Amino acid sequence: MNFLRRSLMLVAATVMLAGVAAAQTAPPHPSPVPRPVVPPAPVPPPPEVDGASWVLMDYATGQILASKDPDARRAPASLTKVMTDYVVSAEIANGRIHPNDMVTISEHAWRGGGAGTDGSTSFLKLGSQVPLEDLLKGMIVQSGNDAAIALAEHTAGSEDAFANLMNAYAKQLGMVNTHFSNASGYPVANHYSSARDIAILSRALIHDFPTDYAISAIKEYEWNGIKQQNRNELLWRDPAVDGIKTGHTAEAGYCLDASAKHGDERMIAVVMGASTNKARADSAMALLNYGFRFYETHKLYDTSKPLATPRLWKGAANQLPIGVASDVLVTVKTGEYDKLKATMDIPATLIAPFKKGQQVGTLRVTLDGQPVQSVPLIALNDAPQGGFFSRLWDSILLWFHHDSGNTEQAPGGK
């Protein structure tokens, strides 16, 4: 018996060592194109911004690159219409409404957002019928409050019901400092958002509904014989700017939600509570330029490519390929790529079965000890249980295997 036990221990140790070696073998992530060795260039602080709160977000990663009071709850004015646009676009995608629907302009839309008010209007006529797609243009380009109310009523039956729908979508998108009470941004109680939430919403609109987002790049729009220009003056300053929305009330100040694209890079800048129209435009443009000049985005790992193949116990196979469900991108200051560190938190004991896509561990990316990304590690294949004798053998080997957790440096991690 002692001889048999020593033999089993020797075999078990050999198998476990092989499993650990396999778990640490994976292709490195792509490296940036080599550059001449030069002294590191300092990155300046973000520009001065005229605004009570603001954020600069990288579109590809959703990372906030610079900010001031990003979670402060403020009146969003007509930035509200970005959510109205998102909800209408989502309801079109779900087949509940259609771009060619004829929308009747109610008395509420006419009185609450029409020519007789002090707010922005598309000059819609009471009782007229307007194609839904034209109302979208009127709301986004002309910032028509009447168009926003008409869209809300057509989509949900009433503006109050539409506001509930707005809040449901806001919760779904993770907008934790937002509550909407109407579709236009007219100042009322309990109607607020934050610079970070508006950036989150804008990123979702660009990603989920690019065709509808493209409307925000239209410089002018004519309806009922009246031509009005888009209030986003950055559309005339820089051809890279293609959206998104302006807003202004006495309570909110001057607000601007702007986005621009250079090559494969896109930035989103949200400024809330600026002192003037020019100040909000200057500040948003400065933030966008700062982002493009001093930050760069890198792809660390590709979708569905194994990052590790740890030992799998009681499975039909002896190893479990694990990776990420989508490309892992990070945005860092120019020249800081080499400071990134990546580790994988994987349980020391993985016992079959596993389903493809099931989370197995976590990939963590840090920079100077600070978290940058945390991404689930998933099983890349189905991993069914092995046969009876295979499971029995692994049960014996597991007597000698101690589960103490496992944190490994990710392949290519610095």
Coordinates of C-alpha atoms in Angstrom, one line a residue:
M1 CA 0.0 0.0 0.0
N2 CA 2.8 2.4 0.8
F3 CA 4.4 1.7 -2.6
L4 CA 1.0 2.3 -4.3
R5 CA 0.5 5.6 -2.4
R6 CA 3.9 6.9 -3.3
S7 CA 3.3 6.0 -7.0
L8 CA 0.0 7.9 -7.0
M9 CA 1.6 10.9 -5.4
L10 CA 4.4 10.9 -8.0
V11 CA 1.9 10.7 -10.9
A12 CA -0.3 13.4 -9.4
A13 CA 2.6 15.8 -8.9
T14 CA 3.7 15.3 -12.5
V15 CA 0.2 15.9 -13.9
M16 CA -0.3 19.1 -11.8
L17 CA 3.1 20.5 -12.9
A18 CA 2.1 19.9 -16.5
G19 CA -1.2 21.7 -15.9
V20 CA 0.4 24.8 -14.3
A21 CA 2.9 25.1 -17.2
A22 CA 0.1 24.9 -19.7
A23 CA -2.0 27.6 -17.9
Q24 CA 0.9 30.1 -18.3
T25 CA 1.4 29.5 -22.0
A26 CA -0.5 31.9 -24.3
P27 CA 0.4 34.3 -27.1
P28 CA 1.4 37.8 -26.1
H29 CA -1.0 40.8 -26.8
P30 CA -0.1 43.0 -29.8
S31 CA 2.6 45.6 -29.1
P32 CA 2.5 49.1 -30.5
V33 CA 4.6 49.9 -33.6
P34 CA 8.2 50.4 -32.5
R35 CA 9.3 54.0 -32.3
P36 CA 12.7 55.6 -32.0
V37 CA 13.9 55.8 -28.4
V38 CA 13.3 59.4 -27.2
P39 CA 12.9 60.9 -23.7
P40 CA 9.3 60.6 -22.4
A41 CA 7.3 63.7 -23.1
P42 CA 5.2 65.0 -20.2
V43 CA 1.4 65.1 -20.6
P44 CA -0.1 68.5 -19.5
P45 CA -3.2 68.7 -17.3
P46 CA -6.5 69.1 -19.2
P47 CA -7.4 72.6 -20.5
E48 CA -9.3 75.2 -18.5
V49 CA -13.1 74.6 -19.0
D50 CA -15.8 77.1 -18.5
G51 CA -18.4 74.8 -17.0
A52 CA -19.9 73.7 -13.7
S53 CA -19.3 70.1 -14.6
W54 CA -17.7 68.3 -17.5
V55 CA -16.2 65.1 -18.8
L56 CA -14.0 63.9 -21.6
M57 CA -14.7 60.3 -22.6
D58 CA -12.9 57.9 -25.0
Y59 CA -15.6 56.3 -27.1
A60 CA -13.9 53.0 -27.8
T61 CA -13.3 52.1 -24.1
G62 CA -15.8 54.3 -22.3
Q63 CA -13.0 55.5 -20.0
I64 CA -13.3 59.0 -18.5
L65 CA -10.0 60.7 -19.4
A66 CA -10.6 64.0 -17.6
S67 CA -13.5 65.5 -15.6
K68 CA -14.8 68.0 -13.1
D69 CA -17.7 67.0 -10.9
P70 CA -18.8 64.4 -13.4
D71 CA -21.6 63.0 -11.2
A72 CA -23.1 66.3 -10.1
R73 CA -26.8 66.3 -10.8
R74 CA -27.7 69.3 -13.0
A75 CA -30.5 70.5 -15.2
P76 CA -29.7 69.1 -18.6
A77 CA -31.9 71.5 -20.7
S78 CA -32.1 70.2 -24.3
L79 CA -29.4 67.6 -23.7
T80 CA -32.5 65.7 -22.6
K81 CA -33.3 65.2 -26.3
V82 CA -30.4 62.9 -26.7
M83 CA -32.3 60.4 -24.5
T84 CA -35.5 61.2 -26.4
D85 CA -33.7 60.3 -29.6
Y86 CA -32.3 57.1 -28.1
V87 CA -35.7 55.9 -26.9
V88 CA -37.4 56.7 -30.2
S89 CA -34.6 54.9 -32.1
A90 CA -34.8 51.9 -29.8
E91 CA -38.6 51.7 -30.2
I92 CA -38.2 51.8 -34.0
A93 CA -35.6 49.1 -33.8
N94 CA -38.0 47.0 -31.7
G95 CA -40.7 47.5 -34.3
R96 CA -43.2 49.3 -32.1
I97 CA -43.1 52.5 -34.2
H98 CA -41.8 53.2 -37.7
P99 CA -39.9 56.1 -39.4
N100 CA -42.8 56.6 -41.9
D101 CA -45.5 56.9 -39.2
M102 CA -47.6 60.0 -39.5
V103 CA -47.7 61.8 -36.2
T104 CA -50.5 64.1 -35.2
I105 CA -49.4 67.3 -33.5
S106 CA -51.5 67.6 -30.4
E107 CA -52.5 70.7 -28.5
H108 CA -50.1 69.8 -25.7
A109 CA -47.2 69.6 -28.2
W110 CA -48.3 72.8 -29.9
R111 CA -48.8 74.8 -26.7
G112 CA -45.9 73.3 -24.7
G113 CA -43.3 73.5 -27.4
G114 CA -44.6 75.5 -30.3
A115 CA -44.1 79.0 -31.7
G116 CA -45.9 80.6 -28.8
T117 CA -43.3 79.5 -26.2
D118 CA -39.9 81.0 -25.4
G119 CA -38.1 77.7 -26.2
S120 CA -36.8 76.2 -29.3
T121 CA -39.4 75.1 -31.8
S122 CA -39.9 73.5 -35.2
F123 CA -43.0 75.6 -35.8
L124 CA -45.3 72.6 -36.1
K125 CA -49.0 73.4 -36.9
L126 CA -51.7 72.3 -34.5
G127 CA -53.5 69.2 -35.7
S128 CA -51.1 68.7 -38.6
Q129 CA -49.6 65.3 -39.4
V130 CA -45.9 65.0 -39.8
P131 CA -43.7 62.0 -40.7
L132 CA -41.9 60.6 -37.7
E133 CA -38.5 60.8 -39.4
D134 CA -39.1 64.6 -40.0
L135 CA -39.9 65.1 -36.4
L136 CA -36.6 63.5 -35.4
K137 CA -34.7 65.9 -37.6
G138 CA -36.7 68.8 -36.2
M139 CA -35.9 67.7 -32.7
I140 CA -32.2 67.0 -33.2
V141 CA -31.2 69.8 -35.7
Q142 CA -33.7 72.6 -34.7
S143 CA -34.0 71.4 -31.1
G144 CA -37.7 71.6 -31.5
N145 CA -39.6 71.2 -28.2
D146 CA -42.8 70.6 -30.1
A147 CA -41.2 67.9 -32.1
A148 CA -39.9 66.2 -28.9
I149 CA -43.3 66.2 -27.3
A150 CA -45.0 64.9 -30.4
L151 CA -42.5 62.1 -30.7
A152 CA -43.0 61.2 -27.0
E153 CA -46.8 61.1 -27.3
H154 CA -46.7 59.0 -30.5
T155 CA -44.2 56.6 -28.9
A156 CA -45.7 56.0 -25.5
G157 CA -49.2 57.5 -25.7
S158 CA -48.4 60.5 -23.4
E159 CA -45.4 62.5 -22.4
D160 CA -45.6 61.2 -18.8
A161 CA -45.5 57.6 -20.0
F162 CA -42.6 58.4 -22.3
A163 CA -40.7 59.9 -19.4
N164 CA -41.1 56.6 -17.6
L165 CA -39.7 54.9 -20.6
M166 CA -36.8 57.3 -20.7
N167 CA -36.0 56.5 -17.1
A168 CA -36.2 52.7 -17.8
Y169 CA -33.7 53.0 -20.6
A170 CA -31.5 55.3 -18.4
K171 CA -31.4 52.6 -15.7
Q172 CA -30.6 50.0 -18.4
L173 CA -27.6 52.0 -19.6
G174 CA -26.3 52.6 -16.1
M175 CA -27.1 56.3 -15.8
V176 CA -27.2 56.4 -12.0
N177 CA -27.5 60.2 -11.6
T178 CA -30.3 60.8 -14.0
H179 CA -34.1 61.2 -13.8
F180 CA -36.3 62.6 -16.6
S181 CA -39.7 64.2 -16.2
N182 CA -40.3 65.2 -19.8
A183 CA -39.0 64.7 -23.3
S184 CA -37.8 68.2 -24.2
G185 CA -35.7 69.3 -21.2
Y186 CA -38.1 72.0 -20.2
P187 CA -37.1 72.9 -16.6
V188 CA -39.3 71.2 -14.0
A189 CA -38.7 69.6 -10.7
N190 CA -37.0 66.2 -10.4
H191 CA -35.5 66.5 -13.9
Y192 CA -31.7 66.1 -13.9
S193 CA -28.7 64.3 -15.2
S194 CA -24.9 64.4 -15.0
A195 CA -22.0 65.0 -17.4
R196 CA -20.9 61.4 -17.0
D197 CA -24.4 60.0 -17.6
I198 CA -24.8 62.2 -20.7
A199 CA -21.5 60.8 -22.0
I200 CA -22.6 57.2 -21.3
L201 CA -25.9 57.9 -23.2
S202 CA -24.1 59.5 -26.1
R203 CA -21.7 56.6 -26.4
A204 CA -24.7 54.2 -26.5
L205 CA -26.5 56.3 -29.1
I206 CA -23.5 56.3 -31.4
H207 CA -22.9 52.6 -31.0
D208 CA -26.5 51.3 -31.0
F209 CA -28.1 53.6 -33.6
P210 CA -25.4 55.1 -35.9
T211 CA -27.9 56.0 -38.6
D212 CA -30.1 58.1 -36.3
Y213 CA -27.0 59.5 -34.7
A214 CA -25.9 60.9 -38.1
I215 CA -28.8 63.3 -38.0
S216 CA -26.9 65.4 -35.4
A217 CA -24.3 66.3 -38.0
I218 CA -26.9 68.0 -40.3
K219 CA -26.1 71.7 -40.2
E220 CA -29.5 73.1 -41.0
Y221 CA -33.1 71.9 -41.6
E222 CA -36.2 73.4 -43.1
W223 CA -39.8 72.7 -42.1
N224 CA -42.9 74.6 -43.0
G225 CA -40.9 77.0 -45.0
I226 CA -38.7 78.0 -42.1
K227 CA -35.0 77.1 -42.2
Q228 CA -33.1 76.8 -39.0
Q229 CA -29.4 76.1 -38.3
N230 CA -28.1 73.5 -35.9
R231 CA -27.0 75.3 -32.7
N232 CA -23.8 73.2 -32.4
E233 CA -21.4 75.7 -33.9
L234 CA -18.5 73.1 -33.7
L235 CA -20.0 71.5 -36.8
W236 CA -18.7 74.6 -38.7
R237 CA -15.4 74.8 -36.8
D238 CA -14.0 71.3 -37.3
P239 CA -15.1 68.7 -39.9
A240 CA -14.2 65.9 -37.5
V241 CA -17.1 67.0 -35.2
D242 CA -20.3 65.1 -36.1
G243 CA -22.6 65.8 -33.1
I244 CA -24.3 65.8 -30.7
K245 CA -26.6 68.3 -29.0
T246 CA -26.7 71.8 -27.4
G247 CA -28.9 72.9 -24.5
H248 CA -29.6 76.1 -22.6
T249 CA -31.9 77.4 -19.9
A250 CA -31.4 80.0 -17.2
E251 CA -31.1 77.2 -14.6
A252 CA -28.9 74.9 -16.7
G253 CA -26.6 77.5 -18.2
Y254 CA -25.1 76.7 -21.6
C255 CA -24.5 73.0 -22.2
L256 CA -22.9 71.1 -25.1
D257 CA -22.6 67.4 -25.8
A258 CA -20.0 67.1 -28.6
S259 CA -18.3 64.2 -30.4
A260 CA -15.5 64.1 -33.0
K261 CA -13.7 61.3 -34.9
H262 CA -10.1 61.2 -36.1
G263 CA -9.4 58.0 -38.0
D264 CA -10.4 55.1 -35.8
E265 CA -10.4 57.3 -32.6
R266 CA -13.5 59.1 -31.3
M267 CA -13.9 61.3 -28.3
I268 CA -17.0 62.6 -26.5
A269 CA -17.0 65.9 -24.5
V270 CA -19.8 67.0 -22.3
V271 CA -19.9 70.5 -20.8
M272 CA -22.7 71.6 -18.5
G273 CA -23.3 75.0 -16.9
A274 CA -21.0 77.1 -19.1
S275 CA -21.4 80.9 -19.0
T276 CA -22.0 81.6 -22.7
N277 CA -22.6 79.9 -26.0
K278 CA -19.1 80.6 -27.1
A279 CA -17.6 79.4 -23.8
R280 CA -19.3 76.0 -24.1
A281 CA -18.1 75.6 -27.7
D282 CA -14.6 76.7 -26.9
S283 CA -14.4 74.4 -23.9
A284 CA -15.8 71.3 -25.7
M285 CA -13.4 71.8 -28.6
A286 CA -10.5 72.2 -26.3
L287 CA -11.4 68.9 -24.5
L288 CA -11.8 67.0 -27.8
N289 CA -8.4 68.3 -29.1
Y290 CA -6.7 67.4 -25.8
G291 CA -8.0 63.9 -25.9
F292 CA -6.8 63.3 -29.5
R293 CA -3.4 64.9 -28.8
F294 CA -2.5 63.3 -25.5
Y295 CA -4.3 59.9 -25.3
E296 CA -4.0 56.7 -27.4
T297 CA -6.1 53.5 -27.4
H298 CA -4.5 50.1 -27.7
K299 CA -6.0 46.7 -28.2
L300 CA -4.5 44.3 -25.6
Y301 CA -6.3 41.0 -26.4
D302 CA -8.4 39.7 -29.2
T303 CA -11.9 38.2 -28.9
S304 CA -12.0 34.4 -28.4
K305 CA -8.3 33.8 -28.5
P306 CA -7.0 31.7 -25.6
L307 CA -5.2 33.7 -22.9
A308 CA -4.6 30.6 -20.8
T309 CA -5.3 26.9 -20.8
P310 CA -5.5 25.9 -17.2
R311 CA -5.9 22.3 -15.9
L312 CA -9.4 21.0 -16.2
W313 CA -10.4 18.2 -13.7
K314 CA -13.0 15.5 -14.4
G315 CA -13.5 16.7 -18.0
A316 CA -13.4 15.0 -21.3
A317 CA -10.4 17.2 -22.0
N318 CA -7.5 17.9 -19.6
Q319 CA -7.4 21.7 -20.3
L320 CA -9.9 24.5 -20.6
P321 CA -9.1 27.3 -23.0
I322 CA -10.2 30.7 -21.5
G323 CA -10.2 34.1 -23.0
V324 CA -12.4 37.3 -23.3
A325 CA -15.8 37.7 -24.9
S326 CA -14.8 40.9 -26.8
D327 CA -11.6 42.7 -27.7
V328 CA -9.9 44.3 -24.6
L329 CA -9.1 47.9 -25.3
V330 CA -7.5 50.4 -23.0
T331 CA -6.9 54.2 -23.4
V332 CA -3.8 55.7 -21.7
K333 CA -1.8 58.8 -21.9
T334 CA 0.6 58.9 -24.7
G335 CA 3.8 57.0 -23.8
E336 CA 2.3 55.1 -20.8
Y337 CA 1.5 51.8 -22.7
D338 CA 4.6 50.1 -21.2
K339 CA 3.4 50.8 -17.7
L340 CA 0.3 48.6 -18.0
K341 CA 0.1 45.4 -16.0
A342 CA -2.4 42.6 -16.6
T343 CA -3.2 39.7 -14.3
M344 CA -5.7 36.9 -14.5
D345 CA -7.6 35.7 -11.4
I346 CA -8.5 32.0 -12.1
P347 CA -9.5 29.4 -9.5
A348 CA -6.8 26.9 -8.8
T349 CA -9.2 24.1 -9.3
L350 CA -11.5 24.0 -12.3
I351 CA -13.9 21.0 -12.4
A352 CA -16.0 20.1 -15.5
P353 CA -18.5 20.8 -16.8
F354 CA -18.3 24.3 -18.2
K355 CA -20.4 25.9 -20.9
K356 CA -19.0 28.1 -23.7
G357 CA -19.2 31.7 -22.5
Q358 CA -19.4 30.8 -18.8
Q359 CA -17.3 33.1 -16.7
V360 CA -14.2 31.4 -15.2
G361 CA -12.2 34.2 -13.8
T362 CA -11.3 37.9 -14.2
L363 CA -8.7 39.8 -16.2
R364 CA -7.5 42.9 -14.4
V365 CA -5.5 45.7 -16.1
T366 CA -3.8 48.3 -13.9
L367 CA -1.6 51.3 -14.5
D368 CA 0.7 52.4 -11.6
G369 CA -1.4 50.2 -9.3
Q370 CA -4.7 51.9 -10.3
P371 CA -7.4 49.8 -12.0
V372 CA -8.0 50.5 -15.7
Q373 CA -10.1 47.6 -16.9
S374 CA -11.7 44.6 -15.3
V375 CA -13.0 42.0 -17.8
P376 CA -14.6 38.6 -17.3
L377 CA -12.5 35.6 -18.4
I378 CA -14.8 33.0 -20.1
A379 CA -14.6 29.4 -21.3
L380 CA -14.0 29.5 -25.0
N381 CA -15.4 26.0 -25.6
D382 CA -17.9 23.7 -24.1
A383 CA -16.1 21.5 -21.6
P384 CA -18.3 18.4 -20.7
Q385 CA -17.5 15.9 -18.0
G386 CA -15.3 13.0 -18.8
G387 CA -16.1 9.3 -18.5
F388 CA -16.5 7.4 -15.2
F389 CA -12.9 6.2 -15.0
S390 CA -11.5 9.5 -16.0
R391 CA -13.5 11.3 -13.3
L392 CA -12.5 8.6 -10.8
W393 CA -8.8 9.0 -11.6
D394 CA -9.0 12.8 -11.3
S395 CA -10.8 12.4 -7.9
I396 CA -7.8 10.4 -6.7
L397 CA -5.4 13.1 -8.0
L398 CA -7.4 15.8 -6.4
W399 CA -6.5 14.4 -3.0
F400 CA -3.1 15.9 -3.5
H401 CA -4.2 19.1 -5.1
H402 CA -4.7 22.1 -2.8
D403 CA -7.1 24.9 -4.0
S404 CA -5.4 28.1 -2.8
G405 CA -6.5 30.4 -5.7
N406 CA -4.5 31.4 -8.6
T407 CA -3.4 34.8 -9.8
E408 CA -1.2 34.8 -12.9
Q409 CA 0.4 37.5 -15.0
A410 CA -1.6 37.7 -18.2
P411 CA 0.3 37.0 -21.4
G412 CA 2.0 40.2 -22.6
G413 CA 1.3 41.9 -19.3
K414 CA 4.1 44.2 -18.3

